[in-house]
Amino acid sequence: MPTLLLIALLSLGGCSTMTTTLEPPDTQYDTRIVEATTGRVLDVAALARQVSAADVVVVGEYHGHHGSHLLQSRLQAALYRQRPDQVLTMEQFELDHQAELDGYLSGQIGETELIEDTAAWDNYRASYRPLVEFARTRAIPVIAANAPADIVRCVGRKGAGYLDTLAEERRSRLPRDPFIDTPAYQAKFVAAIAGSHGAGDPTMSKRMQNTYRAQLLRDNTMAVSILEAREAFPDHQILHVTGTFHSEERLGTVAVLEQRAPELSVAVISPVFWPDNQTTPAVEEYRQRGDFLYFIQPLPVEFRDPERERAAMTARFSQSGSTRCD
């Protein structure tokens, strides 16, 4: 696989934008972009030049963060100016809604119909509309890359064997090998889940295994969706937007993608919070998160009352429990 260093050298041509200092983001919209290996500070145009030769550009996000979404939109436009042959693949749409997404892009249905028919995320208009509209007005294909939420929930509840109960038409849309992973990703996932639920739970092992399989189903489905987009649109650059856990440290979807297609060059761009009380960013600490880092202000604390937080979490899980897994 071509290295990102080689890609950078080929695409820079000595015209990267650099500064000697890295200032904190001023607002929730602002980002500060850094090349991870060198600490070089870039603007969006320079970042686009750095990744212009990559087959796949993966931009991780914190869902709902203004800085993440603004960066994605600006980078999409900057990449398009360099390589108009582009495909947008999105975690935010599930693959069984591709027909509805295509219908919107071709003008057959309106935006509210798209949102209702695809069960689009609540923040679609604020966060993802700019990406889809940029693509729609330029005839850029948009791929619904994620696994269907009901299937993911049932795998999390019943385990990998649930896929064997699906009708052939639905099962055939999912990856043939849906649970490819890496030991590092499993360790990271278990640590994240154990940290929020408590490692001492005696029923944790089986439940965590199922939850991890559900996560892998998402990662593998997105990776295969990217590969299918590459096959359908040869020589197009893929821009993939996803939650950062699916891509940072080249784990999750990125690791699966590289296992399935090691010849591809993949650039990973990952967000890092810049705490209010820090004057300089922790570039060294987070260097492994991606080929490029973008620093953003932290999100506000959701809850300070632990009882209200527990009630909110209970409500979220009870809603997902309404899915039938017969």
Coordinates of C-alpha atoms in Angstrom, one line a residue:
M1 CA 0.0 0.0 0.0
P2 CA 1.4 3.4 -0.9
T3 CA 2.4 5.3 2.2
L4 CA 0.8 8.5 3.2
L5 CA 4.3 10.1 3.3
L6 CA 4.8 9.3 -0.3
I7 CA 1.4 10.7 -1.1
A8 CA 2.2 13.8 0.8
L9 CA 5.5 14.3 -1.1
L10 CA 3.9 13.8 -4.5
S11 CA 1.0 16.1 -3.8
L12 CA 2.6 18.9 -1.8
G13 CA 4.9 20.2 -4.5
G14 CA 6.4 22.6 -1.9
C15 CA 3.2 24.7 -1.6
S16 CA 1.9 23.6 1.8
T17 CA 0.5 26.2 4.0
M18 CA 2.4 26.3 7.3
T19 CA 2.6 28.5 10.4
T20 CA 5.1 28.5 13.2
T21 CA 2.5 28.5 16.0
L22 CA -0.7 26.7 16.6
E23 CA -3.4 28.8 18.2
P24 CA -6.4 27.4 20.1
P25 CA -9.7 27.2 18.2
D26 CA -11.7 30.5 18.8
T27 CA -15.2 29.0 18.5
Q28 CA -16.9 25.6 18.1
Y29 CA -16.8 26.1 14.4
D30 CA -13.0 26.4 14.2
T31 CA -10.4 23.7 13.6
R32 CA -6.6 23.7 13.8
I33 CA -5.2 21.1 11.3
V34 CA -1.8 19.4 11.9
E35 CA 0.1 16.8 10.0
A36 CA 0.6 14.1 12.6
T37 CA 4.1 13.0 11.7
T38 CA 5.7 16.4 11.4
G39 CA 3.5 18.7 13.5
R40 CA 3.2 21.0 10.5
V41 CA 0.2 23.3 10.6
L42 CA -2.1 23.3 7.5
D43 CA -5.1 25.0 6.3
V44 CA -7.9 23.2 4.5
A45 CA -6.5 23.8 1.0
A46 CA -3.1 22.5 2.1
L47 CA -4.7 19.4 3.7
A48 CA -6.6 18.7 0.4
R49 CA -3.3 18.9 -1.5
Q50 CA -1.7 16.5 1.0
V51 CA -4.4 13.8 0.4
S52 CA -5.1 14.5 -3.2
A53 CA -3.5 11.2 -4.4
A54 CA -5.2 9.0 -1.7
D55 CA -7.8 6.5 -3.0
V56 CA -9.9 7.0 0.1
V57 CA -10.0 10.0 2.5
V58 CA -11.6 9.2 5.8
V59 CA -12.7 12.1 8.0
G60 CA -13.6 11.1 11.5
E61 CA -16.0 13.2 13.4
Y62 CA -17.6 13.8 16.8
H63 CA -21.3 13.5 15.8
G64 CA -22.9 16.9 16.0
H65 CA -19.8 18.9 16.5
H66 CA -19.9 22.1 14.4
G67 CA -16.1 22.0 13.8
S68 CA -16.1 18.5 12.5
H69 CA -19.0 19.2 10.1
L70 CA -17.6 22.4 8.8
L71 CA -14.2 20.9 8.1
Q72 CA -15.9 18.0 6.2
S73 CA -17.8 20.4 4.0
R74 CA -14.8 22.6 3.3
L75 CA -12.5 19.6 2.6
Q76 CA -15.2 18.1 0.3
A77 CA -15.1 21.2 -1.8
A78 CA -11.3 21.5 -1.8
L79 CA -10.9 17.9 -2.9
Y80 CA -13.5 18.3 -5.6
R81 CA -11.5 21.3 -7.0
Q82 CA -8.5 19.0 -7.4
R83 CA -10.3 15.8 -8.4
P84 CA -13.9 16.3 -9.6
D85 CA -14.3 12.5 -9.9
Q86 CA -15.4 12.0 -6.3
V87 CA -17.8 9.7 -4.4
L88 CA -19.2 10.5 -1.0
T89 CA -19.8 7.6 1.3
M90 CA -21.6 8.2 4.6
E91 CA -22.1 6.3 7.9
Q92 CA -25.2 8.5 8.4
F93 CA -27.3 6.5 5.9
E94 CA -28.0 2.8 6.0
L95 CA -27.5 0.7 2.9
D96 CA -31.1 -0.4 2.6
H97 CA -32.0 3.3 2.0
Q98 CA -29.9 3.7 -1.0
A99 CA -32.9 3.9 -3.3
E100 CA -34.4 6.7 -1.4
L101 CA -31.1 8.6 -1.3
D102 CA -30.7 8.1 -5.1
G103 CA -34.3 9.3 -5.5
Y104 CA -33.5 12.5 -3.7
L105 CA -30.3 13.1 -5.6
S106 CA -32.1 12.7 -8.9
G107 CA -35.0 15.0 -7.9
Q108 CA -37.7 12.4 -7.5
I109 CA -38.4 13.2 -3.8
G110 CA -37.9 16.3 -1.6
E111 CA -35.7 16.7 1.4
T112 CA -38.3 16.1 4.0
E113 CA -39.3 13.0 2.2
L114 CA -35.7 11.9 2.2
I115 CA -35.4 12.5 6.0
E116 CA -38.6 10.7 6.7
D117 CA -38.1 7.8 4.3
T118 CA -34.5 7.1 5.4
A119 CA -35.0 7.8 9.2
A120 CA -32.2 10.3 8.8
W121 CA -30.3 11.4 11.9
D122 CA -31.9 14.2 13.9
N123 CA -29.0 16.6 13.0
Y124 CA -29.2 15.9 9.2
R125 CA -30.2 19.4 8.3
A126 CA -27.6 21.1 10.5
S127 CA -24.7 18.7 10.0
Y128 CA -25.0 16.7 6.8
R129 CA -27.2 18.7 4.5
P130 CA -24.1 20.7 3.1
L131 CA -22.3 17.5 2.1
V132 CA -25.3 16.0 0.4
E133 CA -26.3 19.3 -1.3
F134 CA -22.7 19.8 -2.6
A135 CA -22.9 16.3 -4.1
R136 CA -26.4 16.7 -5.5
T137 CA -25.6 19.9 -7.3
R138 CA -22.5 18.4 -8.9
A139 CA -23.9 14.9 -9.7
I140 CA -21.5 13.3 -7.2
P141 CA -22.6 9.8 -6.2
V142 CA -23.6 9.5 -2.5
I143 CA -23.4 6.0 -0.9
A144 CA -25.5 4.9 2.1
A145 CA -22.7 2.9 3.7
N146 CA -23.9 1.8 7.1
A147 CA -25.5 -1.5 8.2
P148 CA -29.2 -1.3 8.9
A149 CA -29.8 -0.2 12.5
D150 CA -32.4 -3.0 13.2
I151 CA -29.9 -5.7 12.2
V152 CA -27.1 -4.1 14.2
R153 CA -29.3 -3.9 17.3
C154 CA -30.4 -7.6 17.0
V155 CA -26.8 -8.7 16.5
G156 CA -26.0 -6.8 19.7
R157 CA -28.8 -8.5 21.5
K158 CA -28.7 -12.1 20.1
G159 CA -25.2 -12.4 18.7
A160 CA -23.6 -13.2 15.3
G161 CA -26.0 -16.1 14.7
Y162 CA -28.8 -13.6 14.2
L163 CA -27.6 -13.0 10.6
D164 CA -28.5 -16.6 9.7
T165 CA -32.1 -15.9 10.5
L166 CA -32.4 -13.1 7.9
A167 CA -34.1 -13.5 4.6
E168 CA -31.7 -14.1 1.8
E169 CA -32.4 -10.7 0.2
R170 CA -31.4 -8.8 3.3
R171 CA -28.5 -11.0 4.2
S172 CA -27.0 -10.7 0.7
R173 CA -26.7 -7.0 1.1
L174 CA -24.3 -7.4 4.1
P175 CA -20.7 -8.4 3.8
R176 CA -20.0 -12.1 3.3
D177 CA -17.4 -11.9 6.2
P178 CA -19.1 -9.4 8.5
F179 CA -16.9 -9.6 11.6
I180 CA -13.3 -9.1 10.4
D181 CA -11.4 -7.2 13.1
T182 CA -8.0 -6.6 14.7
P183 CA -6.9 -7.4 18.2
A184 CA -6.0 -3.7 18.9
Y185 CA -9.6 -2.6 18.0
Q186 CA -11.1 -5.3 20.2
A187 CA -9.0 -4.2 23.1
K188 CA -9.9 -0.5 22.5
F189 CA -13.6 -1.3 22.3
V190 CA -13.6 -3.5 25.4
A191 CA -11.8 -0.8 27.4
A192 CA -14.4 1.8 26.2
I193 CA -17.4 -0.3 27.1
A194 CA -15.9 -1.5 30.4
G195 CA -15.2 2.0 31.4
S196 CA -18.9 3.0 31.0
H197 CA -20.5 -0.2 32.4
G198 CA -18.1 -1.7 34.9
A199 CA -15.7 -4.6 34.2
G200 CA -16.9 -6.5 37.2
D201 CA -20.3 -7.4 35.8
P202 CA -20.3 -11.3 35.6
T203 CA -22.6 -11.2 32.5
M204 CA -20.3 -8.8 30.7
S205 CA -18.4 -11.3 28.6
K206 CA -21.3 -12.6 26.5
R207 CA -23.0 -9.2 26.3
M208 CA -19.8 -7.5 25.3
Q209 CA -19.1 -10.1 22.7
N210 CA -22.4 -9.5 21.1
T211 CA -22.0 -5.7 21.3
Y212 CA -18.6 -5.9 19.7
R213 CA -20.0 -8.1 16.9
A214 CA -22.6 -5.3 16.3
Q215 CA -19.8 -2.8 16.1
L216 CA -17.9 -5.0 13.6
L217 CA -20.9 -5.3 11.5
R218 CA -21.0 -1.6 11.0
D219 CA -17.3 -1.4 10.3
N220 CA -17.3 -4.2 7.8
T221 CA -20.4 -2.9 6.1
M222 CA -18.9 0.5 5.7
A223 CA -15.6 -0.9 4.4
V224 CA -17.4 -3.1 1.8
S225 CA -19.6 -0.1 0.8
I226 CA -16.4 1.9 0.1
L227 CA -14.9 -1.0 -1.9
E228 CA -18.1 -1.4 -3.9
A229 CA -18.1 2.3 -4.6
R230 CA -14.5 2.0 -5.9
E231 CA -15.6 -0.8 -8.2
A232 CA -18.7 1.1 -9.4
F233 CA -16.8 4.3 -10.0
P234 CA -13.2 3.5 -11.0
D235 CA -10.5 6.1 -10.5
H236 CA -12.9 8.2 -8.3
Q237 CA -11.6 9.5 -5.0
I238 CA -13.8 8.3 -2.1
L239 CA -14.6 10.7 0.7
H240 CA -15.9 8.8 3.7
V241 CA -17.4 10.6 6.8
T242 CA -17.8 8.6 10.0
G243 CA -17.7 8.7 13.7
T244 CA -14.1 8.9 14.8
F245 CA -14.1 5.7 16.8
H246 CA -14.6 3.8 13.5
S247 CA -11.4 5.2 12.0
E248 CA -8.9 6.7 14.5
E249 CA -5.6 4.9 15.0
R250 CA -6.4 3.3 11.6
L251 CA -8.7 0.8 13.4
G252 CA -12.3 -0.1 12.8
T253 CA -13.5 0.5 9.3
V254 CA -10.0 1.6 8.2
A255 CA -8.3 -1.6 9.5
V256 CA -11.0 -3.7 7.8
L257 CA -10.6 -1.8 4.5
E258 CA -6.9 -2.3 4.6
Q259 CA -7.3 -6.0 5.2
R260 CA -9.8 -6.4 2.4
A261 CA -7.9 -4.2 -0.1
P262 CA -4.3 -3.7 1.0
E263 CA -3.4 -2.0 -2.3
L264 CA -5.5 1.0 -1.5
S265 CA -4.0 4.2 -0.1
V266 CA -6.1 5.5 2.8
A267 CA -5.7 8.9 4.5
V268 CA -7.2 9.2 8.0
I269 CA -8.1 12.6 9.4
S270 CA -9.1 12.5 13.1
P271 CA -10.5 15.1 15.6
V272 CA -8.9 15.9 18.9
F273 CA -10.3 18.1 21.6
W274 CA -8.3 21.1 22.7
P275 CA -9.3 21.6 26.4
D276 CA -10.0 25.2 27.4
N277 CA -7.3 25.1 30.1
Q278 CA -4.5 24.2 27.7
T279 CA -2.3 26.7 25.9
T280 CA -0.7 24.2 23.5
P281 CA -2.2 21.0 21.9
A282 CA -1.0 17.5 22.7
V283 CA 0.2 16.6 19.3
E284 CA 2.6 14.0 20.6
E285 CA 0.0 12.4 22.7
Y286 CA -2.5 12.0 19.9
R287 CA -0.1 11.5 17.0
Q288 CA -1.3 7.9 16.4
R289 CA -4.9 8.9 15.9
G290 CA -4.6 9.7 12.3
D291 CA -2.4 10.9 9.4
F292 CA -3.7 14.3 10.1
L293 CA -5.3 15.7 13.2
Y294 CA -7.7 18.6 13.6
F295 CA -8.1 20.2 17.0
I296 CA -11.5 21.5 18.1
Q297 CA -13.1 22.8 21.2
P298 CA -14.6 20.2 23.5
L299 CA -18.3 19.6 23.5
P300 CA -20.3 20.9 26.5
V301 CA -20.9 18.5 29.4
E302 CA -24.3 16.8 28.8
F303 CA -25.2 16.1 32.4
R304 CA -23.9 17.1 35.8
D305 CA -26.7 15.4 37.6
P306 CA -25.8 11.6 37.6
E307 CA -29.5 10.6 38.2
R308 CA -30.6 12.5 35.1
E309 CA -27.8 11.0 33.1
R310 CA -28.8 7.5 34.1
A311 CA -32.4 8.2 33.3
A312 CA -31.5 9.5 29.9
M313 CA -29.3 6.4 29.2
T314 CA -32.1 4.1 30.3
A315 CA -34.5 5.9 27.9
R316 CA -32.1 5.5 25.0
F317 CA -31.7 1.8 25.6
S318 CA -35.4 1.3 26.1
Q319 CA -36.1 2.8 22.6
S320 CA -33.6 0.5 21.0
G321 CA -35.2 -2.4 22.8
S322 CA -38.4 -1.9 20.8
T323 CA -36.8 -3.6 17.8
R324 CA -38.1 -7.2 17.3
C325 CA -35.5 -9.9 16.6
D326 CA -37.8 -12.8 15.8

